[in-house]
Short mmCIF file of C-alpha atoms in Angstrom, two decimals:
data_model
loop_
_atom_site.label_atom_id
_atom_site.label_comp_id
_atom_site.label_asym_id
_atom_site.label_seq_id
_atom_site.Cartn_x
_atom_site.Cartn_y
_atom_site.Cartn_z
CA MET A 1 62.74 -47.24 -44.33
CA LYS A 2 59.79 -45.52 -46.03
CA LYS A 3 57.30 -47.31 -43.79
CA THR A 4 59.21 -46.33 -40.64
CA ALA A 5 59.43 -42.67 -41.69
CA LEU A 6 55.75 -42.58 -42.55
CA SER A 7 54.84 -44.14 -39.20
CA GLY A 8 56.96 -41.59 -37.40
CA PHE A 9 55.33 -38.75 -39.32
CA VAL A 10 51.85 -40.06 -38.54
CA SER A 11 52.71 -40.47 -34.86
CA LEU A 12 54.11 -36.93 -34.69
CA SER A 13 51.03 -35.55 -36.45
CA ILE A 14 48.68 -37.32 -34.05
CA PHE A 15 50.71 -36.07 -31.08
CA LEU A 16 50.60 -32.48 -32.35
CA LEU A 17 46.86 -32.75 -33.02
CA PHE A 18 46.14 -33.97 -29.51
CA ALA A 19 48.45 -31.31 -28.07
CA CYS A 20 46.54 -28.60 -29.92
CA LEU A 21 43.19 -30.02 -28.87
CA HIS A 22 44.33 -30.21 -25.26
CA SER A 23 45.60 -26.64 -25.40
CA GLY A 24 42.25 -25.47 -26.82
CA LEU A 25 40.29 -27.35 -24.19
CA THR A 26 42.48 -25.95 -21.42
CA LYS A 27 41.93 -22.43 -22.71
CA ALA A 28 38.18 -22.98 -23.02
CA ALA A 29 38.09 -24.47 -19.53
CA GLY A 30 39.23 -21.26 -17.92
CA SER A 31 41.57 -18.92 -19.75
CA GLY A 32 40.78 -15.99 -17.49
CA GLY A 33 41.52 -12.60 -18.96
CA TYR A 34 38.86 -10.68 -17.03
CA ARG A 35 39.66 -7.05 -16.19
CA VAL A 36 38.00 -3.79 -15.27
CA THR A 37 36.73 -2.36 -18.56
CA GLY A 38 34.44 0.44 -17.38
CA ASN A 39 33.40 2.69 -14.55
CA ILE A 40 29.86 4.06 -14.11
CA PRO A 41 29.36 7.00 -11.70
CA VAL A 42 26.45 6.69 -9.26
CA ALA A 43 25.06 10.02 -8.10
CA GLY A 44 23.80 10.71 -4.59
CA GLU A 45 24.78 9.71 -1.09
CA GLY A 46 24.56 6.56 0.98
CA GLY A 47 25.58 2.95 0.67
CA TRP A 48 24.40 -0.04 -1.31
CA ASP A 49 23.78 -3.75 -1.08
CA TYR A 50 22.47 -6.07 -3.81
CA LEU A 51 21.99 -5.41 -7.51
CA VAL A 52 20.39 -7.43 -10.30
CA VAL A 53 20.42 -7.44 -14.12
CA ASP A 54 17.30 -8.04 -16.20
CA GLU A 55 18.95 -9.42 -19.35
CA ALA A 56 15.79 -9.34 -21.49
CA ALA A 57 14.75 -5.78 -20.61
CA ARG A 58 18.40 -4.59 -20.57
CA ARG A 59 18.08 -2.97 -17.17
CA LEU A 60 20.24 -3.02 -14.09
CA TYR A 61 18.69 -2.38 -10.66
CA LEU A 62 21.03 -1.06 -7.96
CA SER A 63 20.07 -0.64 -4.31
CA HIS A 64 21.22 2.76 -3.02
CA ALA A 65 20.38 3.63 0.61
CA THR A 66 16.82 4.94 0.26
CA HIS A 67 15.98 4.15 -3.35
CA VAL A 68 16.76 1.88 -6.31
CA VAL A 69 18.64 3.33 -9.28
CA VAL A 70 17.78 1.79 -12.66
CA PHE A 71 20.38 1.81 -15.44
CA ASP A 72 20.31 0.84 -19.09
CA VAL A 73 22.79 -2.07 -19.13
CA ASP A 74 24.16 -1.22 -22.57
CA SER A 75 24.41 2.57 -22.52
CA HIS A 76 25.00 2.81 -18.73
CA ALA A 77 22.57 5.73 -18.60
CA VAL A 78 20.17 6.13 -15.67
CA VAL A 79 16.66 5.38 -16.98
CA GLY A 80 14.60 5.45 -13.80
CA ASP A 81 14.38 5.39 -10.04
CA ILE A 82 12.27 3.60 -7.45
CA PRO A 83 11.99 5.98 -4.48
CA ASP A 84 11.26 5.56 -0.78
CA THR A 85 12.78 2.14 -0.17
CA GLN A 86 14.36 2.96 3.18
CA GLY A 87 17.38 0.82 3.99
CA VAL A 88 17.05 -1.04 0.69
CA HIS A 89 18.85 -4.38 0.42
CA GLY A 90 17.62 -6.52 -2.47
CA ILE A 91 15.55 -6.56 -5.64
CA ALA A 92 13.56 -9.53 -7.01
CA LEU A 93 12.00 -9.62 -10.48
CA ALA A 94 8.83 -11.55 -11.32
CA ARG A 95 9.12 -11.08 -15.08
CA ASP A 96 6.16 -13.33 -15.87
CA LEU A 97 3.94 -11.08 -13.74
CA GLY A 98 5.50 -7.78 -14.79
CA LYS A 99 6.35 -6.89 -11.19
CA GLY A 100 9.42 -6.16 -9.11
CA PHE A 101 9.91 -6.35 -5.35
CA VAL A 102 12.32 -4.44 -3.13
CA SER A 103 13.24 -5.23 0.47
CA ALA A 104 13.20 -2.01 2.52
CA GLY A 105 15.18 -3.00 5.61
CA ARG A 106 14.54 0.04 7.77
CA ALA A 107 10.83 0.14 6.88
CA ASN A 108 10.36 -3.61 7.55
CA SER A 109 8.39 -3.85 4.35
CA ILE A 110 8.50 -4.90 0.70
CA THR A 111 7.93 -2.33 -2.04
CA ILE A 112 6.12 -3.62 -5.14
CA PHE A 113 6.69 -1.87 -8.48
CA ASP A 114 5.75 -2.18 -12.15
CA LEU A 115 8.61 -3.47 -14.30
CA LYS A 116 7.64 -1.36 -17.32
CA THR A 117 6.85 1.97 -15.72
CA LEU A 118 8.88 1.54 -12.49
CA LYS A 119 5.93 3.05 -10.62
CA THR A 120 5.26 1.84 -7.10
CA LEU A 121 2.17 -0.37 -6.90
CA GLY A 122 2.05 -0.85 -3.14
CA THR A 123 3.82 -2.38 -0.17
CA ALA A 124 3.64 -5.60 1.82
CA PRO A 125 4.66 -6.18 5.44
CA ALA A 126 7.80 -8.18 6.23
CA GLY A 127 9.70 -9.18 9.34
CA THR A 128 12.38 -7.07 10.99
CA ASN A 129 15.04 -5.86 8.55
CA PRO A 130 14.21 -7.79 5.37
CA ASP A 131 17.48 -8.34 3.53
CA ALA A 132 17.76 -10.80 0.63
CA ILE A 133 14.63 -11.28 -1.47
CA LEU A 134 13.79 -13.92 -4.07
CA TYR A 135 11.00 -14.77 -6.53
CA GLU A 136 10.16 -18.49 -6.73
CA PRO A 137 8.51 -19.06 -10.16
CA VAL A 138 6.69 -22.36 -9.51
CA SER A 139 4.71 -21.16 -6.50
CA LYS A 140 4.79 -17.57 -7.82
CA ARG A 141 5.75 -16.37 -4.36
CA ILE A 142 8.18 -13.83 -3.01
CA PHE A 143 10.47 -14.93 -0.18
CA ALA A 144 11.86 -12.11 1.97
CA PHE A 145 14.63 -13.12 4.37
CA ASN A 146 14.49 -11.05 7.53
CA GLY A 147 17.91 -10.64 9.14
CA ARG A 148 16.99 -9.26 12.54
CA SER A 149 13.88 -11.32 13.26
CA GLN A 150 15.60 -14.41 11.78
CA ASP A 151 12.62 -15.54 9.76
CA VAL A 152 11.16 -15.60 6.25
CA THR A 153 8.09 -13.73 5.03
CA VAL A 154 6.26 -15.28 2.07
CA ILE A 155 4.20 -13.02 -0.20
CA GLU A 156 1.84 -13.92 -3.02
CA ALA A 157 3.47 -12.09 -5.93
CA ALA A 158 0.30 -11.51 -7.94
CA THR A 159 -1.63 -9.83 -5.12
CA GLY A 160 1.04 -8.63 -2.70
CA LYS A 161 -0.68 -10.51 0.12
CA ALA A 162 1.54 -11.77 2.97
CA LEU A 163 0.88 -15.52 3.28
CA SER A 164 3.18 -16.73 6.04
CA THR A 165 6.19 -16.01 8.22
CA PHE A 166 8.31 -18.88 9.52
CA PRO A 167 11.55 -19.02 11.57
CA VAL A 168 14.91 -20.17 10.22
CA GLY A 169 16.86 -20.46 13.47
CA GLY A 170 19.57 -17.96 12.60
CA LYS A 171 20.44 -14.95 10.45
CA PRO A 172 19.48 -15.65 6.83
CA GLU A 173 21.72 -14.24 4.12
CA PHE A 174 21.43 -14.71 0.35
CA ALA A 175 19.13 -17.24 -1.32
CA ALA A 176 18.74 -19.17 -4.58
CA ALA A 177 15.95 -21.13 -6.29
CA ASP A 178 16.15 -24.13 -8.62
CA GLY A 179 13.03 -23.36 -10.67
CA LYS A 180 11.36 -26.54 -9.41
CA GLY A 181 9.79 -25.24 -6.21
CA ASN A 182 12.88 -25.45 -4.01
CA VAL A 183 14.52 -22.50 -2.27
CA TYR A 184 17.92 -22.50 -0.58
CA VAL A 185 19.31 -19.91 1.84
CA ASN A 186 22.58 -19.41 3.69
CA VAL A 187 22.34 -18.96 7.46
CA GLU A 188 25.36 -16.88 8.41
CA ASP A 189 25.66 -17.37 12.17
CA THR A 190 25.08 -21.16 12.12
CA SER A 191 27.11 -21.81 8.93
CA GLU A 192 24.34 -23.78 7.26
CA ILE A 193 22.30 -23.96 4.07
CA LEU A 194 18.57 -24.50 4.52
CA HIS A 195 16.28 -26.20 2.03
CA ILE A 196 12.82 -24.61 1.89
CA ASP A 197 9.76 -26.09 0.23
CA ALA A 198 8.11 -23.16 -1.56
CA GLN A 199 4.65 -24.73 -1.54
CA LYS A 200 4.72 -25.83 2.09
CA MET A 201 6.44 -22.58 3.14
CA GLY A 202 8.77 -24.19 5.65
CA VAL A 203 12.29 -25.51 6.22
CA THR A 204 12.67 -29.19 5.29
CA GLN A 205 16.47 -29.66 5.59
CA ARG A 206 19.38 -28.05 7.45
CA TRP A 207 22.81 -28.79 6.01
CA PRO A 208 26.08 -27.87 7.77
CA LEU A 209 28.65 -26.20 5.52
CA ALA A 210 31.90 -27.13 7.30
CA PRO A 211 34.66 -26.17 6.63
CA CYS A 212 32.84 -23.01 5.46
CA ALA A 213 32.27 -20.40 8.16
CA GLN A 214 29.77 -17.51 8.00
CA PRO A 215 28.34 -17.94 4.48
CA SER A 216 26.90 -14.88 2.76
CA GLY A 217 26.45 -14.87 -1.03
CA LEU A 218 24.80 -17.83 -2.75
CA ALA A 219 24.39 -18.87 -6.40
CA MET A 220 23.24 -22.04 -8.13
CA ASP A 221 23.88 -24.14 -11.20
CA THR A 222 20.40 -25.56 -11.67
CA GLU A 223 21.53 -28.07 -14.32
CA SER A 224 24.11 -29.87 -12.18
CA ARG A 225 22.22 -28.96 -8.98
CA ARG A 226 25.21 -27.39 -7.31
CA LEU A 227 25.02 -24.49 -4.85
CA PHE A 228 27.89 -22.03 -4.43
CA ALA A 229 28.16 -20.40 -1.00
CA VAL A 230 30.92 -17.84 -0.38
CA CYS A 231 32.27 -17.86 3.15
CA ALA A 232 34.07 -15.48 5.50
CA ASN A 233 37.04 -17.87 5.92
CA ARG A 234 37.95 -17.44 2.25
CA VAL A 235 36.48 -20.59 0.78
CA MET A 236 33.56 -21.28 -1.51
CA ALA A 237 31.47 -24.24 -0.38
CA VAL A 238 30.12 -26.17 -3.39
CA VAL A 239 27.09 -28.09 -2.19
CA ASP A 240 25.10 -30.91 -3.79
CA ALA A 241 21.52 -29.58 -3.68
CA ASN A 242 20.12 -33.11 -3.57
CA THR A 243 22.11 -34.38 -0.58
CA GLY A 244 23.49 -31.30 1.16
CA ASN A 245 27.03 -32.67 0.91
CA VAL A 246 29.92 -30.22 0.47
CA VAL A 247 31.72 -31.57 -2.60
CA ALA A 248 34.45 -28.91 -3.11
CA THR A 249 35.94 -25.89 -1.33
CA PRO A 250 37.95 -23.74 -3.77
CA LYS A 251 39.81 -20.76 -2.32
CA ILE A 252 38.44 -17.23 -2.75
CA GLY A 253 39.39 -13.75 -1.55
CA GLU A 254 38.75 -11.92 1.70
CA GLY A 255 35.40 -10.38 2.62
CA PRO A 256 33.09 -12.01 0.05
CA ASP A 257 29.43 -11.06 -0.06
CA ALA A 258 28.12 -12.26 -3.42
CA ALA A 259 28.40 -15.29 -5.69
CA ALA A 260 27.33 -15.79 -9.29
CA PHE A 261 27.32 -18.59 -11.85
CA ASN A 262 27.54 -18.22 -15.63
CA PRO A 263 26.10 -21.38 -17.26
CA SER A 264 27.48 -20.59 -20.73
CA SER A 265 31.11 -20.33 -19.59
CA LYS A 266 30.79 -22.73 -16.63
CA GLU A 267 32.38 -20.10 -14.41
CA VAL A 268 31.62 -19.29 -10.79
CA PHE A 269 32.45 -15.87 -9.33
CA SER A 270 33.04 -14.49 -5.85
CA SER A 271 33.21 -10.72 -5.26
CA ASN A 272 35.61 -10.11 -2.39
CA GLY A 273 35.32 -6.65 -0.83
CA GLY A 274 38.02 -7.20 1.76
CA SER A 275 40.78 -8.06 -0.68
CA GLY A 276 39.40 -5.99 -3.57
CA THR A 277 39.32 -8.95 -5.95
CA LEU A 278 36.93 -11.00 -8.06
CA THR A 279 37.70 -14.72 -7.89
CA VAL A 280 37.00 -16.60 -11.13
CA ILE A 281 36.54 -20.38 -10.75
CA HIS A 282 35.95 -22.83 -13.58
CA GLN A 283 33.54 -25.73 -13.15
CA ASP A 284 35.52 -28.60 -14.66
CA SER A 285 32.82 -31.07 -13.58
CA PRO A 286 30.00 -30.87 -11.03
CA ASP A 287 32.45 -31.86 -8.27
CA LYS A 288 35.73 -30.40 -9.56
CA TYR A 289 36.63 -26.69 -9.62
CA THR A 290 39.73 -24.80 -10.69
CA VAL A 291 40.58 -21.27 -9.53
CA VAL A 292 41.45 -19.44 -12.76
CA GLU A 293 42.34 -15.97 -11.50
CA ASN A 294 41.75 -13.26 -8.92
CA VAL A 295 40.91 -10.09 -10.82
CA PRO A 296 41.88 -6.80 -9.08
CA THR A 297 38.76 -4.69 -8.47
CA LYS A 298 38.38 -2.23 -5.57
CA LYS A 299 38.34 -2.51 -1.81
CA GLY A 300 34.71 -2.65 -0.74
CA ALA A 301 33.46 -4.06 -4.07
CA ARG A 302 31.67 -6.91 -2.29
CA THR A 303 28.43 -7.41 -4.25
CA MET A 304 27.87 -7.95 -7.97
CA ALA A 305 25.49 -8.83 -10.76
CA VAL A 306 26.21 -10.65 -14.02
CA ASP A 307 24.73 -9.79 -17.40
CA LEU A 308 24.37 -13.27 -18.90
CA LYS A 309 23.84 -11.82 -22.37
CA THR A 310 27.22 -10.06 -22.57
CA ASN A 311 29.01 -11.87 -19.69
CA ALA A 312 29.90 -8.52 -18.14
CA MET A 313 29.83 -8.06 -14.36
CA PHE A 314 28.92 -4.98 -12.34
CA LEU A 315 30.38 -4.30 -8.88
CA PRO A 316 29.49 -1.23 -6.76
CA PHE A 317 32.15 0.48 -4.65
CA ALA A 318 32.89 3.81 -2.99
CA GLU A 319 35.47 5.52 -0.81
CA MET A 320 34.68 4.95 2.84
CA ILE A 321 35.06 7.18 5.90
CA PRO A 322 36.15 5.21 9.00
CA PRO A 323 33.59 5.07 11.84
CA GLY A 324 33.82 7.83 14.40
CA PRO A 325 33.05 7.72 18.12
CA GLY A 326 29.82 5.83 18.75
CA GLN A 327 29.61 4.61 15.15
CA LYS A 328 29.65 0.90 14.28
CA TRP A 329 30.13 1.09 10.54
CA PRO A 330 32.09 3.29 8.11
CA THR A 331 30.14 5.71 5.96
CA VAL A 332 30.30 6.39 2.24
CA LYS A 333 32.20 9.49 1.15
CA ALA A 334 29.76 11.61 -0.85
CA GLY A 335 30.28 11.65 -4.60
CA THR A 336 32.58 8.61 -4.72
CA MET A 337 30.18 5.77 -5.52
CA ASN A 338 30.71 3.98 -8.81
CA LEU A 339 29.89 0.74 -10.60
CA LEU A 340 32.88 -1.19 -11.90
CA VAL A 341 32.37 -3.07 -15.14
CA VAL A 342 34.41 -6.28 -15.37
CA SER A 343 34.62 -8.23 -18.63
CA ARG A 344 37.04 -9.87 -21.03
#
């Protein structure tokens, strides 16, 4: 009798131990709990596009119509401004060179600035309507993706010299780099990801993204070599960067325009301006993904940046005025632009 009772006690204890461990692992694997925790007013008029956080310098760079607003990430105070970047889309940071680069879409040029002083150092020519922009650290080159001319301008980051322009066969959207000399870019109208050799400055692979349609935002887990493309048909295409194979397609919200990956939490994010949500997806393994939650944000909050030091996310939004006669796009209502802060 004593032996049987002891065995039963041991079995129950082991069961409870494994149950607790499983519960802890499940929570760690994606407990969610993200919410809007702050709201930062953005002065001035006009729209926005991309934004980027410099975790080391504790700065956030926000594109804002004709200039770039620079915030202190921790205090949320405005600490600087980069003027005269007409039709600004994206910001790339070459931290090892102490320089930043801004794509000025309406000026068809790239503005170069000093990361410490924020003073403009010069400009470089680009194609028509440069949109996304990326610094590739192995070649030490800037890649500007030109939406209207459907090509890529490559600039030597140290000198600002334009080295090459090559076609991509469609409208390039966001891009990512693996830190090993490889660049990847979504092509929206052909629903593809392109692999670009940074040294050769040309496209080496074209990978279809089906069932993804019209990809926009792109992020990468460089360790597992997985790319995350957010698509207009409300899926995220997870792509093996070695083979180009789509390995998973978790569901996201409507109207996505940016993706991000947090390597410490193994979470992938999609900011969905159409549905006013932020989709949080956990990377269970390189080929398995679980949708954890869809955090309510704001309609129009379609781009974002992640502070990997604090795990907070920043999403711009504003009230919009519907397009009038002869207008294609809505306009931003003056005085309504803000940055949402999303965190746990």
